[in-house]
Structure formats: structure tokens, C-alpha cells
Tab-separated table of C-alpha atoms and ligand atoms in Angstrom:
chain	number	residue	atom	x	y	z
A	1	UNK	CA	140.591	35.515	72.269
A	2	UNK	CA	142.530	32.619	70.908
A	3	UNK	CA	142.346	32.116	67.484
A	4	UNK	CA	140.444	34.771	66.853
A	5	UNK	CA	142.875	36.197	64.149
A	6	UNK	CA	142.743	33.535	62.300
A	7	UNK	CA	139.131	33.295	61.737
A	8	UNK	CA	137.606	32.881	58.153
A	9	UNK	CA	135.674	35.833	56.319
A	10	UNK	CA	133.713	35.831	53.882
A	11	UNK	CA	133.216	39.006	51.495
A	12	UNK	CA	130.216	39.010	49.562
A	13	UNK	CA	130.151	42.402	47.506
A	14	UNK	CA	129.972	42.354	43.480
A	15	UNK	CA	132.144	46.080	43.631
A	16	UNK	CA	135.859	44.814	42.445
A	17	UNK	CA	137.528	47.641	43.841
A	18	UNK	CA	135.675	47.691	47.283
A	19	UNK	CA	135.810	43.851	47.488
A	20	UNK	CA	139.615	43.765	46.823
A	21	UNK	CA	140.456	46.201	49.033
A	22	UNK	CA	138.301	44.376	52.159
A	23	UNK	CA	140.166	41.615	51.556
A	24	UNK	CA	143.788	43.050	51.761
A	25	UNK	CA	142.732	45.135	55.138
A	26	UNK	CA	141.686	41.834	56.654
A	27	UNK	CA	144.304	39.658	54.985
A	28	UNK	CA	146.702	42.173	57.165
A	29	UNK	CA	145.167	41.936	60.068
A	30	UNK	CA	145.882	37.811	59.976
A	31	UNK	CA	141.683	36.362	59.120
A	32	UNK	CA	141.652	34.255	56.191
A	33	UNK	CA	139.734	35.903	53.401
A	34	UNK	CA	136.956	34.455	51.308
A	35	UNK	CA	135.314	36.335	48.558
A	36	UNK	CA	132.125	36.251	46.228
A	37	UNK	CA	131.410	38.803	43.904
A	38	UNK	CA	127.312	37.950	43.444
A	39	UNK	CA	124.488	36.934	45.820
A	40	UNK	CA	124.303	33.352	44.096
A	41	UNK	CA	127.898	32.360	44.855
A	42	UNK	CA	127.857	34.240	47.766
A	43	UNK	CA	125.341	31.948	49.218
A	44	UNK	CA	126.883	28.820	48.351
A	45	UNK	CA	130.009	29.798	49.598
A	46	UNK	CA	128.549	30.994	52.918
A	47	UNK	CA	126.561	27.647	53.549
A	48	UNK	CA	129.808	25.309	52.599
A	49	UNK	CA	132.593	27.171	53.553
A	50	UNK	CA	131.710	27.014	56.550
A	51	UNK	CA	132.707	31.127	57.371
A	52	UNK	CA	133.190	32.441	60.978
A	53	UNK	CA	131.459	35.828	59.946
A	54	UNK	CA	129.619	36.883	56.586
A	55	UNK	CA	130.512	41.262	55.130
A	56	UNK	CA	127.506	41.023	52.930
A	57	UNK	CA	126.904	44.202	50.916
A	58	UNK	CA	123.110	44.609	50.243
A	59	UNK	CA	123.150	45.289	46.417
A	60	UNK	CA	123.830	42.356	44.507
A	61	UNK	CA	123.407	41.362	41.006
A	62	UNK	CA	121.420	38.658	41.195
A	63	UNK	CA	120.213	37.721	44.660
A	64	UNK	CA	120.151	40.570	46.935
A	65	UNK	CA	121.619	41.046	50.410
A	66	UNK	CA	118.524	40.635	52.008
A	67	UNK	CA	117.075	37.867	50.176
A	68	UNK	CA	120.626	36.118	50.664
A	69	UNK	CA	120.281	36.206	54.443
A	70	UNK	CA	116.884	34.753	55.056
A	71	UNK	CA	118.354	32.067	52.298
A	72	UNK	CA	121.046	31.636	54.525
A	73	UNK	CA	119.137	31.932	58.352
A	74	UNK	CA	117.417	28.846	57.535
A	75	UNK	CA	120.775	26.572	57.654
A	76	UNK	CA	123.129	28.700	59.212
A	77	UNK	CA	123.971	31.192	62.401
A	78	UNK	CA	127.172	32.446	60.826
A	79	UNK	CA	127.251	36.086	62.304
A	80	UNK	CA	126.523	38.860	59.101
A	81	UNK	CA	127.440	42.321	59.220
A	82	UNK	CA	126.162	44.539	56.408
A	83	UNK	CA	127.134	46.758	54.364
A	84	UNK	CA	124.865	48.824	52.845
A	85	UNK	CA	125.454	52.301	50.857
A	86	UNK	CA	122.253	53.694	51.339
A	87	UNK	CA	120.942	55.164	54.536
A	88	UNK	CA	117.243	54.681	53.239
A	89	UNK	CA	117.876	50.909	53.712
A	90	UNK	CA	119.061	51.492	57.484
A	91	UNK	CA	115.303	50.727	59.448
A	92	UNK	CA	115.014	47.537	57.413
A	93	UNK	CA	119.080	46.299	58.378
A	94	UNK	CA	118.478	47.882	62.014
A	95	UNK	CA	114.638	46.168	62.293
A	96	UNK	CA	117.057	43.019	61.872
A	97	UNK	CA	114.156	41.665	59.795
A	98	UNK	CA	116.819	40.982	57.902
A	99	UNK	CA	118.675	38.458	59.848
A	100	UNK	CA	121.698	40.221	59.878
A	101	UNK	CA	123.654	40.662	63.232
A	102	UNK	CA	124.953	44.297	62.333
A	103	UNK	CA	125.946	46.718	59.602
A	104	UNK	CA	127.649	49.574	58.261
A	105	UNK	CA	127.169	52.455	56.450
A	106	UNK	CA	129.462	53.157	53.219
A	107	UNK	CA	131.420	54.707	53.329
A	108	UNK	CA	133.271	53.499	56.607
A	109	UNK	CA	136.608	53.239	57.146
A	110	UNK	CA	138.942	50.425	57.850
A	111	UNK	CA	139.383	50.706	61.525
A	112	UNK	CA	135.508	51.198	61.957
A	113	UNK	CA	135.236	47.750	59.961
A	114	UNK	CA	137.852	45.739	61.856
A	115	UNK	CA	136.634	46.784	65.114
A	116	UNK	CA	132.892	45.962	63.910
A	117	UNK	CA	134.335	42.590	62.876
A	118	UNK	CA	136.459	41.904	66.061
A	119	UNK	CA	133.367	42.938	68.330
A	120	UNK	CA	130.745	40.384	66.404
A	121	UNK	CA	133.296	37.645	66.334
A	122	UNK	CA	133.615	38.307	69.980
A	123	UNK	CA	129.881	38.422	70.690
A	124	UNK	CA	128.861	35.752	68.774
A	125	UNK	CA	131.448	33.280	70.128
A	126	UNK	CA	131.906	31.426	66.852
A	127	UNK	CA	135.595	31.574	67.090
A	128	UNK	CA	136.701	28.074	67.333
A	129	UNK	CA	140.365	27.557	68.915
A	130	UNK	CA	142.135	26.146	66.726
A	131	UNK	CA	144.666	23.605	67.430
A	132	UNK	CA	147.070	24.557	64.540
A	133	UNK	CA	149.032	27.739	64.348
A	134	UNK	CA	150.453	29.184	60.946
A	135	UNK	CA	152.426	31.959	59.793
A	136	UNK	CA	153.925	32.277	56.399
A	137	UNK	CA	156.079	29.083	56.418
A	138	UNK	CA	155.750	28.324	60.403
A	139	UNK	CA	153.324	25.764	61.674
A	140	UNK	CA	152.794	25.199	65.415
A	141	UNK	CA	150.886	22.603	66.681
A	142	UNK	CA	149.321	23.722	69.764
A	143	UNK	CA	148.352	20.003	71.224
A	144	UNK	CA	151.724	18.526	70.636
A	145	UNK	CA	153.418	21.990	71.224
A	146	UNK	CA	155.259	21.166	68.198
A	147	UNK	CA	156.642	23.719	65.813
A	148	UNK	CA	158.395	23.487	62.445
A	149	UNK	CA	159.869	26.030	59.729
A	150	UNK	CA	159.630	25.139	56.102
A	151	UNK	CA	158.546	21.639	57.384
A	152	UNK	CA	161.264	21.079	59.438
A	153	UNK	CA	161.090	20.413	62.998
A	154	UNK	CA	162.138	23.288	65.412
A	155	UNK	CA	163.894	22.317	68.846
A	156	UNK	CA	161.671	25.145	71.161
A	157	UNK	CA	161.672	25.169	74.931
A	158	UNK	CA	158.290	25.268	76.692
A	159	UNK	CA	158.257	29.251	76.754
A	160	UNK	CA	160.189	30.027	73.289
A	161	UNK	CA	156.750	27.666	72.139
A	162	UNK	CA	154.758	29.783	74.205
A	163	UNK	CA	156.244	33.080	73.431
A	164	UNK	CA	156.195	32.218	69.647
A	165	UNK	CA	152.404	31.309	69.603
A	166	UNK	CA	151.343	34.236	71.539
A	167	UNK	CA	153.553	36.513	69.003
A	168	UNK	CA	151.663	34.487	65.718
A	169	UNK	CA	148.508	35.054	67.445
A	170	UNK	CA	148.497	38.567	67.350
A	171	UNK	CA	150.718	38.711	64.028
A	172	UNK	CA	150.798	41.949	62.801
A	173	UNK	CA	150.005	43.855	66.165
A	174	UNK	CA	152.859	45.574	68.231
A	175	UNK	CA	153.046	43.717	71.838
A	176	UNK	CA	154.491	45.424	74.637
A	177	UNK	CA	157.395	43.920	76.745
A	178	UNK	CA	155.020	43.992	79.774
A	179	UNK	CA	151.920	42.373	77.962
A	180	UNK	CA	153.970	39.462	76.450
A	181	UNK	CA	155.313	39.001	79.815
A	182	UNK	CA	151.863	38.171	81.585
A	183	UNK	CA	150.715	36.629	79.113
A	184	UNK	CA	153.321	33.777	78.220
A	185	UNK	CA	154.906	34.224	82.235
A	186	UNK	CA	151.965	34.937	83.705
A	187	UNK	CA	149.573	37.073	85.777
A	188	UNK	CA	151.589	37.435	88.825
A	189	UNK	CA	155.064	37.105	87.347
A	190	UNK	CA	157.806	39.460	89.387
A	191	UNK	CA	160.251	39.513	86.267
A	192	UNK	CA	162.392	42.157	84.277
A	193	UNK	CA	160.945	42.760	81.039
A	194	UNK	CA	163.773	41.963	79.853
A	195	UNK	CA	163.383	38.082	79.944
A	196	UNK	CA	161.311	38.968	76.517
A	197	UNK	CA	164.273	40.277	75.316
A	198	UNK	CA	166.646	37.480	75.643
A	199	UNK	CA	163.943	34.588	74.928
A	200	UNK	CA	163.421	36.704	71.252
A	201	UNK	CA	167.011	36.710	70.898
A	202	UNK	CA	166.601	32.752	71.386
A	203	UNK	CA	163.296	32.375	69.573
A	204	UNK	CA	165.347	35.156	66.644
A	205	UNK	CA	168.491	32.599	66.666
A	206	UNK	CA	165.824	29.350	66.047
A	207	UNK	CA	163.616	30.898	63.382
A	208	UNK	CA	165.331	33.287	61.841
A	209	UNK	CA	167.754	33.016	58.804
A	210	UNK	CA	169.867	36.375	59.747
A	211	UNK	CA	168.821	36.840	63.660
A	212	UNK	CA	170.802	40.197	63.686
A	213	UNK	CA	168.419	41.009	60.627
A	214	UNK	CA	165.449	39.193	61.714
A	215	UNK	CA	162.428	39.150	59.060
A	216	UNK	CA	159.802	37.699	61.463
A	217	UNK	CA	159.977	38.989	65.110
A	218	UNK	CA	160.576	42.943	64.719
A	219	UNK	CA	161.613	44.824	67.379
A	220	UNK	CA	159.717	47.988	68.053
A	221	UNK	CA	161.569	50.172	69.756
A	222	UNK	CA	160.614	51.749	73.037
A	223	UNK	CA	157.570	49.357	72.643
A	224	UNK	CA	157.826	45.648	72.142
A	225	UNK	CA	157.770	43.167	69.375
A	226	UNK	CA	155.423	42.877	66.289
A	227	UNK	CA	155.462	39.449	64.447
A	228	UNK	CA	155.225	39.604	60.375
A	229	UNK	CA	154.816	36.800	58.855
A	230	UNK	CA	155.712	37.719	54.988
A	231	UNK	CA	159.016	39.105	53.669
A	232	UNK	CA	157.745	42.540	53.363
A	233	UNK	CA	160.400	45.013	53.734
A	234	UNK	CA	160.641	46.566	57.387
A	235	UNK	CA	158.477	49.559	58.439
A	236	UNK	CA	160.480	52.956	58.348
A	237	UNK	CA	159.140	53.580	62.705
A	238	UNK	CA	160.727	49.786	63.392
A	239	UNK	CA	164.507	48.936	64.220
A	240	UNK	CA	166.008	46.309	65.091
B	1	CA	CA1	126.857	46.469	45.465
């Protein structure tokens, strides 16, 4: 699923605390975030904006969920889940009369949401691969295989490029030793796991500013590597 964590969402829902709080969860799990707090702007947004996937919650001021997705249907197949607090309004959401491609119940929780997400951007194959790569100030260019830091130019080999991408991809998520090696060596690839290991401590001496201390490739131990992309302080179950 290339690309897929990068793929744009837009949260339509006029609650400030609810709205906020979607966007952080998916901001962390690497989509880029759009928001509208009524059906009006909502709409616009949706139809130029161009969103990979619409969280539409059903009562708006204004414009109501509903009456924003038949607005919508008529120029645009972006995929909608809804959210709707009110089980009454579940036969008209599951009837799909509404045009929307799925929905939850509130209250749901996070991992129920992100999995809902990941499934319709999956199903709906609107998830463009992108040819650009970024992560906080890294930029890879995946047609030129070119990557810099801060703007500058980094000197990568084929599979620290490789190895790098596949860790931005998934940004965020813990990657075993054993994944990351089929996946940037291949399939049917007969090596020690421990080739990851010394092409991070490469990758960690290229992009890092302190590679004994490194800020963007974490080690997990026992596990594998998790890529961060901020300057948030280290997680108390990581070590380096
Ligand atoms: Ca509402």
C-alpha cells in the first residue's frame, strides 16, 4: 500500500473537541489532515481539495451530513465514512441512500476509526502513489531516488534510499528486522537480519545529527525500528 499513509483526510464535524482530537490521531498515524467545522465549508473543501477519503459527521449546522453527500455524489467519488451519534439514523447510513461508503457509531474508538479508514482507503483504491516522500524536514524523491535533509542533498546508496523510504512510509509504525528485510531485500532474500542493523547505523550516520542519539530511526528493542519524524522526546518502551 504505497502511499497510503500519506493520504489526505478530510474531517467534517462542527464538535471542536471531537474534530481536534480526529485530527491529532490521524496526524500520528502520518495522513495529512483537513478539517471543516460546518456542512457549507465542508462541502467546498471536499469538492476542491481534492480529499482521498471524507469523516463526515451527520449533524451539522447548516447543511447536514446527508444533504452534504448527495451535494457531493454528483461531482465526486471521494470514499465517505460517517459518523453519526445516533443509532436511530443507522438504516438510513446502512440503506447507503445516503451515498456514503461506511460509518460509525459514536462513540468509537481510535483504533476502530483508523482501521475503518485504512480498510476504505484500501477498498476504494483512491490512494494515488505518490512520487514524493516527506518526513518532518526529509524529502525523497521516489523517481529520481533522490533524498535531501533540510534541503540539502543526501549521498544514499540504492538500499539506504530504499530502506529509508520504506521506514517514512510506515512512519510511526514499529517494523520488524525480518519485515524490513523482505521488503527493501526482497522476497527470497537468505540474509542475517542483521544487514538492517548495520544499513540503520549507515542510514543513522547520514541523517542523523547525533547517530548514537538518533531522533529519527528508533530502535525498538527485541523488535525492529520505528521512524518519527518530529523531535518528540523518545518513548519510555524504546532504546537505542
Ligand atoms: Ca455534530
Amino acid at each position: 500500500m504505497a502511499g497510503e499513509d500519506k493520504a489526505r483526510i478530510l474531517i467534517i464535524e462542527d464538535e471542536d473537541a471531537l474534530r481536534e482530537s480526529l485530527k491529532i490521531n490521524l496526524k500520528k498515524q502520518g495522513f495529512k489532515v483537513l478539517t471543516a467545522a460546518d456542512g457549507e465549508t465542508g462541502l467546498e473543501k471536499a469538492l476542491n481539495k481534492s480529499p482521498d477519503l471524507v469523516l463526515l459527521d451527520v449533524m451539522l449546522p447548516g447543511m447536514d451530513g446527508f444533504s452534504l453527500v448527495n451535494a457531493l455524489r454528483k461531482h465526486s467519488d471521494v470514499p465517505v465514512l460517517i459518523l453519526s451519534a445516533r443509532t436511530s439514523e443507522l438504516d438510513r447510513i446502512v440503506g447507503l441512500e445516503s451515498g456514503a461508503d461506511d460509518y460509525l457509531i459514536k462513540p468509537f474508538s481510535v483504533g476502530e476509526l483508523i482501521a475503518r479508514v485504512r480498510a476504505l482507503l484500501r477498498r476504494t483504491q483512491r490512494v494515488t502513489v505518490r512520487d514524493r516522500l516527506e518526513a518532518g524536514p526529509l524529502q525523497l524523491d521516489l523517481v529520481s531516488r533522490q533524498a535531501t535533509l533540510r534541503g540539502k542533498p543526501l549521498s544514499l546508496s540504492p538500499r539506504e534510499f530504499s530502506l529509508l523510504a520504506e521506514l517514512i512510509r510506515h512512519q510511526g509504525a514499529v517494523l520488524s528486522r525480518d519485515l524490513l528485510l523482505s521488503r527493501v531485500w526482497g522476497m527470497d532474500y537468505m540474509g542475517d537480519p542483521r544487514t538492517v542493523d548495520v544499513h540503520v547505523r549507515w542510514l543513522r550516520e547520514k541523517i542523523e545529527d547525533n547517530p548514537s542519539q538518533p531522533r529519527f530511526i528508533r530502535t525498538v528493542r527485541g523488535v525492529g525500528y520505528r521512524f518519527v519524524p518530529g523531535e518528540e522526546a523518545e518513548d519510555a518502551d524504546e532504546e537505542v
